[in-house]
Short mmCIF file of C-alpha atoms in Angstrom, two decimals:
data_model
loop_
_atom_site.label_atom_id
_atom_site.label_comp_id
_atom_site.label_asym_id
_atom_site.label_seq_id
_atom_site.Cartn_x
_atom_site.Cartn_y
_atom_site.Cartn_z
CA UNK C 1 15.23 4.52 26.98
CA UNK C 2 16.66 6.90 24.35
CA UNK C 3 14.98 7.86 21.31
CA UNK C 4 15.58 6.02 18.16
CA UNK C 5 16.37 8.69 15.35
CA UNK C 6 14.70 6.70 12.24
CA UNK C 7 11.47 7.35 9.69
CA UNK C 8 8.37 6.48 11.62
CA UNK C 9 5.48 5.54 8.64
CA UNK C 10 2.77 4.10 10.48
CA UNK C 11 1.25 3.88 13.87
CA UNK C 12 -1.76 1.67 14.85
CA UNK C 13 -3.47 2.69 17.44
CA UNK C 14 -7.08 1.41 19.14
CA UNK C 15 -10.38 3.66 18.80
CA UNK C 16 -13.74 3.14 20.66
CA UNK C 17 -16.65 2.60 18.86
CA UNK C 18 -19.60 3.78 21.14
CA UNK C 19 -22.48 1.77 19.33
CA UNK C 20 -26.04 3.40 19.90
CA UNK C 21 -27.84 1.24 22.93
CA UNK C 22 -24.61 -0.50 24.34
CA UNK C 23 -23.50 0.21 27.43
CA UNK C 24 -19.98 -0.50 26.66
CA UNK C 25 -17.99 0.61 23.89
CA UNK C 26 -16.01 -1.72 21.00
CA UNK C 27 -12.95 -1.38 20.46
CA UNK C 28 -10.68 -1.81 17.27
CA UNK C 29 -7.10 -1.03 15.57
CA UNK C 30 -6.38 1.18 13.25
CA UNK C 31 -3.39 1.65 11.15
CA UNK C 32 -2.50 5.09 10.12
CA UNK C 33 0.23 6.52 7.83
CA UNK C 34 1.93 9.14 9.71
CA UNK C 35 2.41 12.44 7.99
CA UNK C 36 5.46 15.00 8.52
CA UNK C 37 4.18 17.54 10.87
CA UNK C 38 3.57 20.19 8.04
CA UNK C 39 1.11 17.66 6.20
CA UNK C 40 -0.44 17.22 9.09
CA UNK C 41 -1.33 20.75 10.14
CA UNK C 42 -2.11 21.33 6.39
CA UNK C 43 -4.42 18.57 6.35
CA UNK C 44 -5.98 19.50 9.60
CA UNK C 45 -6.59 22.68 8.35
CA UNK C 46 -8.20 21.59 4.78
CA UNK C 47 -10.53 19.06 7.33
CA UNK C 48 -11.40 22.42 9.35
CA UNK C 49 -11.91 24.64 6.61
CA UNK C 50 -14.28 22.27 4.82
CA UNK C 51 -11.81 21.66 1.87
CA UNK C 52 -11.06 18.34 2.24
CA UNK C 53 -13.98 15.79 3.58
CA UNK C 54 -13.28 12.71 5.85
CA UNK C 55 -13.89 9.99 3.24
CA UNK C 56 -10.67 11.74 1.14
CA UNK C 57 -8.58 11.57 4.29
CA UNK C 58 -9.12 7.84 5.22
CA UNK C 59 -8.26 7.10 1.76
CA UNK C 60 -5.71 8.63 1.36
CA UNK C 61 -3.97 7.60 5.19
CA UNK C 62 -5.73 5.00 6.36
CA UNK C 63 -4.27 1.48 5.65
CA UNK C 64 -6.02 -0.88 7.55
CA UNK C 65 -8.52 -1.91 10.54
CA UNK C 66 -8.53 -4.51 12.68
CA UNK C 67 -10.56 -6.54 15.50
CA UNK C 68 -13.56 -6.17 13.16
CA UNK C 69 -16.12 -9.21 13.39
CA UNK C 70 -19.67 -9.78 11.72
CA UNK C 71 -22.43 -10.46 13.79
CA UNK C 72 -21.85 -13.91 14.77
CA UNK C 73 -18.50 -13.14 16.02
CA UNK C 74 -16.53 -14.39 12.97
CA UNK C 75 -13.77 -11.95 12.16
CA UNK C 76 -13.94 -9.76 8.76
CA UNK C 77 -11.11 -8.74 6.46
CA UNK C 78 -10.86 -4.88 5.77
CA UNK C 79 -12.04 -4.34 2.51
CA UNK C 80 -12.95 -1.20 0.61
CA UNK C 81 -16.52 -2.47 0.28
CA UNK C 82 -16.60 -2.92 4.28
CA UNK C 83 -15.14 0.49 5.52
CA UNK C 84 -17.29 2.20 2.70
CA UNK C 85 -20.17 0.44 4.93
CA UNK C 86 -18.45 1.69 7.94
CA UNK C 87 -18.04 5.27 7.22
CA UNK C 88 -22.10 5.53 6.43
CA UNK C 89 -21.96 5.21 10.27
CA UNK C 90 -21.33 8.21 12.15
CA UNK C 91 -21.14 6.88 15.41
CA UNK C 92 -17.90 4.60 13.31
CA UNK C 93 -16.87 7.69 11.23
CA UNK C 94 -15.89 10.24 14.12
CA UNK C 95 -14.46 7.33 16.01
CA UNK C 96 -12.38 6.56 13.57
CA UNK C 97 -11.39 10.22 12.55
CA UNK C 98 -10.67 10.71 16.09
CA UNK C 99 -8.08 8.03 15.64
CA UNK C 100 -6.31 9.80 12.72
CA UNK C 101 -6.02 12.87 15.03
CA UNK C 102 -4.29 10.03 17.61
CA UNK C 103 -1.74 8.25 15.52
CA UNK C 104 -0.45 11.80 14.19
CA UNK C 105 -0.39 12.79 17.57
CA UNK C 106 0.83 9.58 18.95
CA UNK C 107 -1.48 9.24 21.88
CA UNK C 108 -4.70 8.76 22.87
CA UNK C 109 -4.66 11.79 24.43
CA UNK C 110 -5.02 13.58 21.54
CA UNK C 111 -8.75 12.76 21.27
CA UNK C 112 -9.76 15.25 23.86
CA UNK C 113 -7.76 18.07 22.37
CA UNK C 114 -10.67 17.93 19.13
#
């Protein structure tokens, strides 16, 4: 299949959430913008140098998450309120982080190069 010359903005892509006492992990979509390659090493570097914090980068490039349900199995709407929830969960925060690193990447493989 040849490549499509075009703007690529987004890319979803899944992330495992390994929840404390579970033995299997949960999975859900996120939806990234992707950044040109320059604003991506940039911002990787501002993450590494401690000059930028997660909570700016999701959002600023995160647009939305998916497969997320409350506790009785009823799916939930992404909301600011909810992720702000979310991200007080570290086990949820590098996860998702992780997935940032993915979608710029384009591949899951990307998670074990951090």
């Amino acid at each position: 299949m040849a490549f499509v010359v075009k703007k690529y903005a987004t890319h979803r892509v899944s992330a495992e959430i390994h929840v404390p006492d579970e033995d299997k992990p949960s999975t859900i979509h996120a939806t990234w913008k992707l950044l040109p390659f320059s604003e991506y090493r940039e911002t990787s570097k501002q993450l590494n140098l401690g000059k930028m914090d997660d909570s700016t980068l999701v959002e600023r490039d995160l647009i939305t998450l998916d497969d997320l349900k409350d506790e009785k199995g009823k799916p939930l709407e992404f909301t600011p309120d909810l992720l702000e929830g979310l991200m007080e969960l570290t086990f949820f925060r590098r996860a998702l982080i992780n997935s940032w690193v993915a979608a710029q990447e384009c591949g899951p493989e990307a998670r074990a190069k951090n």
